[in-house]
Coordinates of C-alpha atoms and ligand atoms in Angstrom, one line a residue:
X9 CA 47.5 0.5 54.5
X10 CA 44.8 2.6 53.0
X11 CA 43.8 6.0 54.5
X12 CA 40.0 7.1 54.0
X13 CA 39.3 10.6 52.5
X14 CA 36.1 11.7 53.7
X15 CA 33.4 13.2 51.2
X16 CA 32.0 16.4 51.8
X17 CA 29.4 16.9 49.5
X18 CA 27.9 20.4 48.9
X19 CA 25.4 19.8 46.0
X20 CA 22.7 21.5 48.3
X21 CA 24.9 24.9 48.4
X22 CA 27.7 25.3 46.4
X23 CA 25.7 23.0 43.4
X24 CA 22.3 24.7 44.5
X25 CA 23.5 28.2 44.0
X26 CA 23.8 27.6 40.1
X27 CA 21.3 29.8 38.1
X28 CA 18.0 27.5 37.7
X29 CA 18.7 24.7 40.0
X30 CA 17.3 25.9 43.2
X31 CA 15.1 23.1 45.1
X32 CA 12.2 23.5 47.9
X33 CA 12.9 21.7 51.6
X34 CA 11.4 18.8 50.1
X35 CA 13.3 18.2 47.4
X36 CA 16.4 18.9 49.4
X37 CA 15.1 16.4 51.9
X38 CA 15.0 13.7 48.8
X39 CA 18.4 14.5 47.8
X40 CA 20.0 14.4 51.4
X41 CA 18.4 11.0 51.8
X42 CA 19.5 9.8 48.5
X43 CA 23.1 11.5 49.7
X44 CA 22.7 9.5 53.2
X45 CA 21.9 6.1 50.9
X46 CA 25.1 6.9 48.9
X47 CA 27.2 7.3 52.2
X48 CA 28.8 10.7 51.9
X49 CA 30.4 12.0 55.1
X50 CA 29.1 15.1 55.0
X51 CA 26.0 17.1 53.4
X52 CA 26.3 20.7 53.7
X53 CA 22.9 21.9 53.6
X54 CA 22.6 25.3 52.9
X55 CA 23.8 29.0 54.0
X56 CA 21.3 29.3 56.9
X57 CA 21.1 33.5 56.8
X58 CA 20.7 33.4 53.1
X59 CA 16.7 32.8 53.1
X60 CA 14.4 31.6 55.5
X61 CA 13.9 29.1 53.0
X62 CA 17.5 27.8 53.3
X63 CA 17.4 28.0 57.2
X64 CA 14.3 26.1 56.9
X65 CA 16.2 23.3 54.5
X66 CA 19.1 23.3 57.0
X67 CA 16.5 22.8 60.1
X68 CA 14.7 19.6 58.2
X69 CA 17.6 17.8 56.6
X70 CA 19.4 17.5 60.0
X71 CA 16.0 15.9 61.3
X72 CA 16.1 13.8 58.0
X73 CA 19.5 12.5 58.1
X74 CA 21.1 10.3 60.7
X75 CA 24.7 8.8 59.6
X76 CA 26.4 12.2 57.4
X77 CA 27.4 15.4 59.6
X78 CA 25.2 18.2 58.8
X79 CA 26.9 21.7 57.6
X80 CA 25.6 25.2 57.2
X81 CA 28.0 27.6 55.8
X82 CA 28.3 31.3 56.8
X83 CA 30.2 33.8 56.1
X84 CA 32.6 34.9 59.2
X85 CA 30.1 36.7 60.8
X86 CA 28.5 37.1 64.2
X87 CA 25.2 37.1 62.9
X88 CA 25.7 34.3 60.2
X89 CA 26.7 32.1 62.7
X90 CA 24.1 32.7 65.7
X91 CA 21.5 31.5 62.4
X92 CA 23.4 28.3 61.8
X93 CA 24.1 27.3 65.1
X94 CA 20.2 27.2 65.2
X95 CA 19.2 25.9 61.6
X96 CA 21.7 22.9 63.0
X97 CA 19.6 22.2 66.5
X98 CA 18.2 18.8 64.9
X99 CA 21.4 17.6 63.9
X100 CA 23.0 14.4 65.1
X101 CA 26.0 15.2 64.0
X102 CA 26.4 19.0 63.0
X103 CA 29.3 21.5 61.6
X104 CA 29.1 24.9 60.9
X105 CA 31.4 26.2 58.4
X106 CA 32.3 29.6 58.5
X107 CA 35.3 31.8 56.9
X108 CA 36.4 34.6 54.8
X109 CA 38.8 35.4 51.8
X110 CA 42.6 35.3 52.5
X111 CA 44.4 36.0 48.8
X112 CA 45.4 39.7 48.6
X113 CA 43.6 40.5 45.7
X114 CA 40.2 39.5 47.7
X115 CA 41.9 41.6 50.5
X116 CA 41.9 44.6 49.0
X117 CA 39.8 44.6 46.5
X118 CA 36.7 42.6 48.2
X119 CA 36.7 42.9 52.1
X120 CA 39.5 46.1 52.4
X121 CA 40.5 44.5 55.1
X122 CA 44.7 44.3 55.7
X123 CA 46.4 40.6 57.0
X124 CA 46.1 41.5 60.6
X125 CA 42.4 42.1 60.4
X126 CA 41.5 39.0 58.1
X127 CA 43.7 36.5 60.5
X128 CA 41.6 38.7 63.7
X129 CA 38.4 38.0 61.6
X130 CA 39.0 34.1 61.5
X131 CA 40.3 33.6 64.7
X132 CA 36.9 35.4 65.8
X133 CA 33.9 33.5 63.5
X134 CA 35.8 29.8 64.5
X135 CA 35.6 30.8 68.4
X136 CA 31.9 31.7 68.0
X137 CA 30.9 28.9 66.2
X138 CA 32.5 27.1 68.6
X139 CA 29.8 27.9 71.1
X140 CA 27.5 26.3 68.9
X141 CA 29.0 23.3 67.6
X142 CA 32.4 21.3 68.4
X143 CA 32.9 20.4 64.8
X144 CA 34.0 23.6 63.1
X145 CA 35.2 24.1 59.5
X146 CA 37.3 26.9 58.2
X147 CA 37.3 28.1 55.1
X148 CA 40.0 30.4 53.3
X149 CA 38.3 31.6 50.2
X150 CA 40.6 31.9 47.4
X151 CA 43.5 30.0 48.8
X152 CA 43.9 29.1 45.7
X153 CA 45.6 32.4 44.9
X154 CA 46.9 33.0 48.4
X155 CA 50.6 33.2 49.3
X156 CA 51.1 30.0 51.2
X157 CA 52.9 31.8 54.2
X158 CA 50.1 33.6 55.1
X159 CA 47.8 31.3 54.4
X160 CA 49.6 28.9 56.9
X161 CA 49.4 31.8 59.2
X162 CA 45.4 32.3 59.0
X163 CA 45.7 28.2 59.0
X164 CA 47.2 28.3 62.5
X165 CA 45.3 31.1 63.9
X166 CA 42.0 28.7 63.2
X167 CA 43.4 25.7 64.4
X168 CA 44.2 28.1 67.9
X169 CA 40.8 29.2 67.6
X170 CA 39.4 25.5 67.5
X171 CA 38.8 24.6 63.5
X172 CA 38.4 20.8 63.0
X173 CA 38.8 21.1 59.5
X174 CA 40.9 23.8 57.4
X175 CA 38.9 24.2 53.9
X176 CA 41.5 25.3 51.3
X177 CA 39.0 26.5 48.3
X178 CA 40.5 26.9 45.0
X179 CA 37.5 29.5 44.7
X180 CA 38.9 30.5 41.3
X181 CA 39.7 26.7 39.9
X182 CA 43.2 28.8 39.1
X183 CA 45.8 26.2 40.2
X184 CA 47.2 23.7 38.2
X185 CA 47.9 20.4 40.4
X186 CA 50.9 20.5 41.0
X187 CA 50.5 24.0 42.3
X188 CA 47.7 22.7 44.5
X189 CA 49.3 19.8 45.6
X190 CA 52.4 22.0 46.4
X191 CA 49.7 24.2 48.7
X192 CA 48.3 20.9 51.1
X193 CA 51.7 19.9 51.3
X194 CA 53.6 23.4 52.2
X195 CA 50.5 23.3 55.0
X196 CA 50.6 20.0 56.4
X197 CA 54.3 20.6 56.9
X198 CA 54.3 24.4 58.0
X199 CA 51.2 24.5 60.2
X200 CA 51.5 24.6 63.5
X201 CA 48.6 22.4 65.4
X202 CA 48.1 20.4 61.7
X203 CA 47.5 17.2 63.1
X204 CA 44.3 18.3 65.1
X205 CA 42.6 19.7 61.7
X206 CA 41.9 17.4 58.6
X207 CA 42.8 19.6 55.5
X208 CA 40.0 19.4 53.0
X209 CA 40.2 20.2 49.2
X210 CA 37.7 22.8 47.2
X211 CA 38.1 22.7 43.8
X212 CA 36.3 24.7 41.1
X213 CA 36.6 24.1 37.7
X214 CA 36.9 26.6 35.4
X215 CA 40.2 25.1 33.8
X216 CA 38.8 21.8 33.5
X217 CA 41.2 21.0 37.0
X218 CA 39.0 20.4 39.7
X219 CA 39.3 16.7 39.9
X220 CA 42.7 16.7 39.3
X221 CA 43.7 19.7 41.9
X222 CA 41.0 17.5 44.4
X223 CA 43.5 14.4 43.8
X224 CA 46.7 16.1 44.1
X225 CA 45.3 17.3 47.0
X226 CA 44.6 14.1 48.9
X227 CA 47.6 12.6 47.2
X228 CA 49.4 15.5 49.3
X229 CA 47.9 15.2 52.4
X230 CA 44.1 16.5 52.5
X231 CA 42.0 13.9 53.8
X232 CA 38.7 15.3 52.9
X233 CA 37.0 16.5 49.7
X234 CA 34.2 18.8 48.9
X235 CA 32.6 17.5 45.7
X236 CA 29.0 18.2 44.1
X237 CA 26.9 15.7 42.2
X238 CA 27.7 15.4 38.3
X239 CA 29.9 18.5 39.2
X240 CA 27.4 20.7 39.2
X241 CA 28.1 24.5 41.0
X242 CA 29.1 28.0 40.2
X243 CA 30.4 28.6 36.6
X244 CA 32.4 25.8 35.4
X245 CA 31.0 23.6 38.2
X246 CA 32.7 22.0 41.3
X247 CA 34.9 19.0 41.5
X248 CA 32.6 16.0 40.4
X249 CA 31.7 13.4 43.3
X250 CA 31.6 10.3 41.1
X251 CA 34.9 11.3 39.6
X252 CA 37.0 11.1 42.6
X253 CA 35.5 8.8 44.3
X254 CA 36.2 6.6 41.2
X255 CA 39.6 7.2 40.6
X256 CA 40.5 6.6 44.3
X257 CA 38.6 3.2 43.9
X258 CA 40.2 2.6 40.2
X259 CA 43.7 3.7 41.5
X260 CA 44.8 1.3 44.5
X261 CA 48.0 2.2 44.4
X262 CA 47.3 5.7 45.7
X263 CA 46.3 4.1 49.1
X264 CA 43.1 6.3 49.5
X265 CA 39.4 5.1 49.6
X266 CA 35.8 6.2 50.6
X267 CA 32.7 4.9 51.7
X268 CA 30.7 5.6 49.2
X269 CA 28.2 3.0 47.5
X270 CA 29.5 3.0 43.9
X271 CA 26.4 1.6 42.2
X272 CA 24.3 4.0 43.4
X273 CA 26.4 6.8 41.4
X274 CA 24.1 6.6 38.0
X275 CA 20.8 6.8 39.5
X276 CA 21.7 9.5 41.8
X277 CA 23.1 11.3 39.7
X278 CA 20.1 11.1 36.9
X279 CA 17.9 12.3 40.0
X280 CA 19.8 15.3 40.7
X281 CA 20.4 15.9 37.3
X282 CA 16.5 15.6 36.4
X283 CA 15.8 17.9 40.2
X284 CA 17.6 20.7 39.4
X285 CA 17.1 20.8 35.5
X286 CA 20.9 20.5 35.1
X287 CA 21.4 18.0 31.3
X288 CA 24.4 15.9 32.4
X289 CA 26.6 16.2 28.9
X290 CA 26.7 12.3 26.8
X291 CA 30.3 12.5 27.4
X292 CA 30.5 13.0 31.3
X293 CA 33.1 10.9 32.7
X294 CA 31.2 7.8 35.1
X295 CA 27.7 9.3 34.7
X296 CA 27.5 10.5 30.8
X297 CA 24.9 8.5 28.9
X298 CA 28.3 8.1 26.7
X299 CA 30.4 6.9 29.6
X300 CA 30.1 3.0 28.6
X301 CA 28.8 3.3 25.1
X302 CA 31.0 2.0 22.3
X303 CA 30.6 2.9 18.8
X304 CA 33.2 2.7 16.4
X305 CA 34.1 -0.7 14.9
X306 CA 37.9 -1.3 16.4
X307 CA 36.2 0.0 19.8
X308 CA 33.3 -2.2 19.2
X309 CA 35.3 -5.7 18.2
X310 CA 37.5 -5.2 20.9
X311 CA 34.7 -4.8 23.7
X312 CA 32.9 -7.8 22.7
X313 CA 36.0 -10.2 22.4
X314 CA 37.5 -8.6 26.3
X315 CA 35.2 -5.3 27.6
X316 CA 38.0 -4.6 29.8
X317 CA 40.2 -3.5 26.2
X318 CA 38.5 -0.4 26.1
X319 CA 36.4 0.0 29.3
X320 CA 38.4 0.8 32.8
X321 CA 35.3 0.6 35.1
X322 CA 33.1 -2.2 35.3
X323 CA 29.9 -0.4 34.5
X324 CA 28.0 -2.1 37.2
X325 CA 30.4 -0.4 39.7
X326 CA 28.1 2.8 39.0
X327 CA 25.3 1.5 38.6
X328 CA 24.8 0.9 35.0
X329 CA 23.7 -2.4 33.6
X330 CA 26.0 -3.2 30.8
X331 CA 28.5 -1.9 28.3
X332 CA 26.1 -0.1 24.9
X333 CA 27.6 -1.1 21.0
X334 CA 25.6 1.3 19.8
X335 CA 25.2 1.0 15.9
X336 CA 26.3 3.5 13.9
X337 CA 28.2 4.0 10.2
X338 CA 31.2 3.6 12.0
X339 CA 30.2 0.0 13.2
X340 CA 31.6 -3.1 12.2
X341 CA 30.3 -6.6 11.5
X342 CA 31.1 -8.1 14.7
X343 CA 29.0 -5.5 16.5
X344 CA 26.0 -6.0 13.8
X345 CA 26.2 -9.6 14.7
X346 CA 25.7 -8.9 18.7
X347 CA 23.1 -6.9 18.4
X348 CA 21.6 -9.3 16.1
X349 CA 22.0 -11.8 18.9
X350 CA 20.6 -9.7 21.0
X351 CA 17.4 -9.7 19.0
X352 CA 17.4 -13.5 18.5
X353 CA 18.8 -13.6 15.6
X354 CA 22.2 -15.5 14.9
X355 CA 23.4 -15.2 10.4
X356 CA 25.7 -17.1 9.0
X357 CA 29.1 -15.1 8.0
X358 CA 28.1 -14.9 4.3
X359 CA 24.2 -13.8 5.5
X360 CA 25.7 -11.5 7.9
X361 CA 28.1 -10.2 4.8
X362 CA 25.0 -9.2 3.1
X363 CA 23.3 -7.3 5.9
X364 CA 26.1 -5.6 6.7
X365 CA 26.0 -3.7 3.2
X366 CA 22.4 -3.0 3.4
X367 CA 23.3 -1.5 7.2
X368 CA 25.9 0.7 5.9
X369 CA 23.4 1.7 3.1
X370 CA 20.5 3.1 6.0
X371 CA 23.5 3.8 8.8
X372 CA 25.0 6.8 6.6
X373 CA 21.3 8.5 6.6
X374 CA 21.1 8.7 10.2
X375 CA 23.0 9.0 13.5
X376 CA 22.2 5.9 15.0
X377 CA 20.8 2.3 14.0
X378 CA 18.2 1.2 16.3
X379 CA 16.7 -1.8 17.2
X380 CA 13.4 -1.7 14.6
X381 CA 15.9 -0.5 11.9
X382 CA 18.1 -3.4 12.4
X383 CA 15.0 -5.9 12.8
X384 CA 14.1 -4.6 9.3
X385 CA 17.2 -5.7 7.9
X386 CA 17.7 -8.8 9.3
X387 CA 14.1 -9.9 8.2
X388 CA 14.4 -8.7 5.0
Ligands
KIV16 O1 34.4 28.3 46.5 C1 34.5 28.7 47.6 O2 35.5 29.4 48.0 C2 33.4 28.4 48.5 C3 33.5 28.7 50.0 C4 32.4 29.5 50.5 C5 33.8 27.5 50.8 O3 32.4 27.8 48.1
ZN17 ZN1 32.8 26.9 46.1

């Protein structure tokens, strides 16, 4: 028996807060349709009292969207929430998600507020959003770097309060995942009320962890995860959306799945990527123009005899057309003579011999043999 994890994607806020990828309503709309097409669970839309231009994004995509839940973050405050409870009017299906920072550092240093207050604080912005909305998210900011007693403590006090969901941000991307694991667990055990909340992961990454502290997570217990397009979000990014989603569906054994669309994962991706002005890096995992590209001979001979010897994912799964053997001085016959085929063009082994010298002669002076290079040579 599989369980589903549901996807929460937050490319529209966490993602849209990055410096230089801010959208307009209408692009947002584009996006949360493309988002709806891909079968996320959730779109959270924007931070209604942030700008009217965010309320107003929050206000159109829940007219926009049928099938994915609507979310407007706040911050845990009166105000906040009276704002999202009416950017989400339009919403078929709508959340607000509202919190406020529980490690002590944050504490002290941020809010100089003590325990008592912050626990008060939650219990308060979850009751009032209640009025608006049955669907309620909490979120502990920094639980990442909160002591897991009193975070299972502000956990409760939510639940009480009516939270549907308890968000558990690693705001930070500090934890290692085991340590994050450790934390869904110590809560799904210790909470009281836990089985009327679905824990949900919130992974930054500025160690390079989010995907793997999002997968401990679910592994332990959380059975939703907030994710962002190509990754994209504040500093190091957010957990990736086509990386989890890919190694739940590559990874059977962990029992987990989602709905999403895999082979919409490549074009979406390049959409958002081109929207916001955000160059997904060659080497991206799933979406990187490098992610099924092949160059070096061993790699190359390999792929052509059996793709599966070097390539995990079919590259159809996410949307890409085929495997590349791209041509380069580190290429071998056998990858020449594809690409010749390719082109129509089929040389015996001691014609092939000969071309292959006069390729490694042009391949040293530059990066990458293309087609009207190689047509040269094989004409010649
Ligand atoms: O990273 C974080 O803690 C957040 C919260 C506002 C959910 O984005
Ligand atoms: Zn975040």
């Amino acid at each position: 028996m599989s369980d589903k994890v549901q996807i929460f994607d937050t490319t529209l806020r966490d993602g849209e807060q990055v410096p230089g990828c801010k959208l307009v309503t209408e692009e947002k709309i584009i996006i949360a349709k493309r988002l709806e097409e891909l079968g996320v669970d959730i779109i959270e839309a924007g931070f209604p009292i942030s700008s009217p231009g965010d309320f107003n994004s929050v206000v159109e995509i829940s007219k926009a969207v049928t099938n994915p839940t609507v979310c407007a973050l706040t911050r845990a405050v009166e105000k906040d929430i009276d704002v999202a409870g009416e950017a989400l009017k339009f919403a078929k299906k709508g959340r607000i998600h509202t919190g406020l920072a529980t490690s002590a550092m944050h504490r002290e240093y941020k809010l100089r507020m003590t325990a008592e207050q912050v626990i008060e604080k939650a219990s308060f912005a979850v009751a009032h959003a209640k009025k608006y909305v049955e669907d309620v998210e909490f979120y502990a900011e920094d639980a990442g770097r909160t002591d897991n007693e009193y975070l299972a403590r502000v956990c409760e006090a939510a639940i009480k309060a009516g939270a549907t969901v308890l968000n558990i941000p690693d705001t930070t991307g500090y934890c290692l995942p085991d340590q994050y694991g450790e934390k869904i667990k110590y809560l799904a055990e210790n909470v009281t009320g836990i089985h009327k909340a679905t824990l949900s992961t919130h992974c930054h990454n500025d160690l390079g962890l989010a995907t793997a502290n999002s997968i401990y997570g679910a592994i332990n217990g959380a059975r939703q995860i907030e994710c962002t397009i190509n990754g994209i979000g504040e500093r190091a990014g957010n957990t990736a959306l086509e990386e989890v989603v890919m190694i739940m569906r590559q990874q059977p054994d962990l029992g987990l799945y989602t709905d999403i669309n895999t082979p919409l994962l490549n074009s979406i991706s390049k959409q958002v990527s081109e929207m916001m002005q955000m160059p997904v890096q060659p080497n991206k995992a799933i979406v990187g123009d490098n992610a099924f590209a092949h160059s070096s001979g061993i790699h190359q001979d390999g792929v052509i005899k059996h793709r599966e010897n070097y390539e995990i994912i079919d590259p159809k799964d996410v949307g890409v057309d085929h495997s590349a053997i791209v041509l380069t001085a580190r290429s071998g016959r056998a990858a020449v003579a594809y690409r010749a085929k390719l082109l129509g063009y089929e040389p015996t082994k001691d014609e092939l011999n000969v071309i292959y010298q006069a390729f490694l002669q042009v391949a040293d002076t530059m990066k990458e043999v293309n087609d009207e290079e190689l047509l040269k040579l094989l004409k010649a």
